[in-house]
PDB file of C-alpha atoms in Angstrom:
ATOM      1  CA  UNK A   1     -32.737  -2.198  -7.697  1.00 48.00           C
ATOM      2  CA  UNK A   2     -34.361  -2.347 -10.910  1.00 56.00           C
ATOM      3  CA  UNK A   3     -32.654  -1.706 -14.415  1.00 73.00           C
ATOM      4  CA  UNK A   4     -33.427   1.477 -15.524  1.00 85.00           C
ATOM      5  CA  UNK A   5     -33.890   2.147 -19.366  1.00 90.00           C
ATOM      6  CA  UNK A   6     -31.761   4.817 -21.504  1.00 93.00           C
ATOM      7  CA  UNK A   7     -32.379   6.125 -24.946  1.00 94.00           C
ATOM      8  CA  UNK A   8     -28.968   6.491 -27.089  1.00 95.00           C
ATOM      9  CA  UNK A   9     -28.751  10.253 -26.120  1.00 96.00           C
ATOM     10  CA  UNK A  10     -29.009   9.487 -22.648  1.00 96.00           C
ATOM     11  CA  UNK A  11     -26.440   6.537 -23.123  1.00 95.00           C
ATOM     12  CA  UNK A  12     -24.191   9.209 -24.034  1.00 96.00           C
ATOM     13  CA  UNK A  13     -24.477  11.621 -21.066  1.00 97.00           C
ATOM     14  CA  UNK A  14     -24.222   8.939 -18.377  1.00 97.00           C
ATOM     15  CA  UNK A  15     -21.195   7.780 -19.840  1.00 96.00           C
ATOM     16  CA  UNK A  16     -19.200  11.077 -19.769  1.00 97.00           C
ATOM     17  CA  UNK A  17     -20.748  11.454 -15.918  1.00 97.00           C
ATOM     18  CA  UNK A  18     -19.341   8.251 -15.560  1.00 97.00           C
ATOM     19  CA  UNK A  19     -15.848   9.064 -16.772  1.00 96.00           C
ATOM     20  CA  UNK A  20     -15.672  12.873 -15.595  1.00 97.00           C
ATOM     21  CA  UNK A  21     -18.154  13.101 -11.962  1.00 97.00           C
ATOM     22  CA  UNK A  22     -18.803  15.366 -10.689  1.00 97.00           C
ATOM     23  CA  UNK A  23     -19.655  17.040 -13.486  1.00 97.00           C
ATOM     24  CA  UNK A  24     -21.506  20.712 -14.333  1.00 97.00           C
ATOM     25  CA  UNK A  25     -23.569  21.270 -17.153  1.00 97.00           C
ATOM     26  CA  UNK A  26     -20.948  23.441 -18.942  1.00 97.00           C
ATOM     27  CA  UNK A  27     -18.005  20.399 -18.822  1.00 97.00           C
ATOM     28  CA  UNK A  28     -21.186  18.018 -20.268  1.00 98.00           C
ATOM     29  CA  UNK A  29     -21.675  20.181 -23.402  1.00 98.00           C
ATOM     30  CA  UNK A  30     -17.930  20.344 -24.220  1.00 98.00           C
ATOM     31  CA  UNK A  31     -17.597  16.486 -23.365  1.00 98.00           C
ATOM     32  CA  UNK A  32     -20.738  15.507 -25.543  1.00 98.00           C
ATOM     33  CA  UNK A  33     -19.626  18.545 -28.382  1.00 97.00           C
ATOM     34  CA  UNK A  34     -17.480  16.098 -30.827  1.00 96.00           C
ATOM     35  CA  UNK A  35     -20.120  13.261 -30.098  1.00 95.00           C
ATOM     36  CA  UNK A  36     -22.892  15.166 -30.468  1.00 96.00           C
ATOM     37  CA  UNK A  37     -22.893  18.524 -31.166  1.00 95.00           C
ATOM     38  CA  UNK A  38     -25.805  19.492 -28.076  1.00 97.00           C
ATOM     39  CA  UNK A  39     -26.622  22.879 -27.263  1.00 97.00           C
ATOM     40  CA  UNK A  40     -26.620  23.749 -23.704  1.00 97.00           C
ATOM     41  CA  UNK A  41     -30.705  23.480 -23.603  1.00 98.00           C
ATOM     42  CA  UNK A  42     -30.278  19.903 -24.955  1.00 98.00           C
ATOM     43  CA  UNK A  43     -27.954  19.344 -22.083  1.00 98.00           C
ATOM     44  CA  UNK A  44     -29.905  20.143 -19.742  1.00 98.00           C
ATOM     45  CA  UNK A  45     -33.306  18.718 -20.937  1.00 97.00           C
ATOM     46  CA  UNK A  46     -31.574  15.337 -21.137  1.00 97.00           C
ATOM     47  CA  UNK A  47     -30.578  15.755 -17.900  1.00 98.00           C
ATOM     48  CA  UNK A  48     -33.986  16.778 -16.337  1.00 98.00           C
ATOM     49  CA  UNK A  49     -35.032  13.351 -17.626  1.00 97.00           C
ATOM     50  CA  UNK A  50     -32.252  11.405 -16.409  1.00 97.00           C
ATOM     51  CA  UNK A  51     -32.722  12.785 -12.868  1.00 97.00           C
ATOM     52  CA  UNK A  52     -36.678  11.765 -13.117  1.00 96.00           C
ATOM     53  CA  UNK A  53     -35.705   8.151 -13.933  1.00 95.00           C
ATOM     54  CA  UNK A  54     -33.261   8.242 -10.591  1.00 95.00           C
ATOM     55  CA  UNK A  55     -30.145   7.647 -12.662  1.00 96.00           C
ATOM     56  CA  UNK A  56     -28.750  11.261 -11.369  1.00 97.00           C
ATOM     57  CA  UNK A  57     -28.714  13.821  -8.540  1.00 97.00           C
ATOM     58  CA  UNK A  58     -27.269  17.504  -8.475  1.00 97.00           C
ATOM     59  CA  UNK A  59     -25.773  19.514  -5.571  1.00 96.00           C
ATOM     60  CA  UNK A  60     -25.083  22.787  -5.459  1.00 94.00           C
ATOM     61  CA  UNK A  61     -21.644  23.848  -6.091  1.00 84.00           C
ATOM     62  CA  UNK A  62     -21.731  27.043  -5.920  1.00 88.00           C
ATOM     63  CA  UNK A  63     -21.872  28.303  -9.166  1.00 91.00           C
ATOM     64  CA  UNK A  64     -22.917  25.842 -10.962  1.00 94.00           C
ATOM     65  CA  UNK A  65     -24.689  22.463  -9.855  1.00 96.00           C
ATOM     66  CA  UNK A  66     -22.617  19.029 -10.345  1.00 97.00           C
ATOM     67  CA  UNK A  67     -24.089  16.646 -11.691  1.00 98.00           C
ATOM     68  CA  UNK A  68     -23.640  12.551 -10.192  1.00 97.00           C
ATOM     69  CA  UNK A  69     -24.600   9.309 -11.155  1.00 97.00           C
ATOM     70  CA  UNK A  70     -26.514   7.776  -8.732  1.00 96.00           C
ATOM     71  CA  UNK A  71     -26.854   4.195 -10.690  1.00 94.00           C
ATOM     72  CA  UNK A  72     -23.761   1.842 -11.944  1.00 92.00           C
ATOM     73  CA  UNK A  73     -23.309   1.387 -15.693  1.00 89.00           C
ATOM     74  CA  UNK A  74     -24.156  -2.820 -14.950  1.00 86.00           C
ATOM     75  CA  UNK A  75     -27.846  -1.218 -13.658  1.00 83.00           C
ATOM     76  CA  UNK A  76     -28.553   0.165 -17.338  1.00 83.00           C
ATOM     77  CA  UNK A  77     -29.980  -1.664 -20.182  1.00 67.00           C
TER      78      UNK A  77
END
């Protein structure tokens, strides 16, 4: 598989999924809140872009979706 690239911000998110999966978009804000302060909307555009590079998928659960990684942290640069 190829590497896949990550801006800072997106560094950020796929390490809480990485520590805390699954994971819904509610748990990421107060995860990332110290860090980073993100709104909700940030959240979610961040991870509307991480899913387009293949580094995440969703299911439904119920609710709310939970969020996955789908790539290891060694397939990241």
């Amino acid at each position: 598989m190829s590497n896949i690239c990550l801006s800072d911000g997106e560094w950020k998110l796929m390490k809480r999924l990485w520590e805390n999966a699954p994971c819904t978009i509610t748990r990421l804000v107060a995860l990332l809140k110290d860090e980073t302060n993100w709104s909700k909307h940030t959240v979610i555009t961040m991870l509307g872009r991480l899913e387009k590079k293949g580094a995440i998928i969703y299911k439904d659960g119920g609710r709310a979706k939970l969020f996955y990684p789908i790539i290891k942290e060694s397939e990241v640069t």
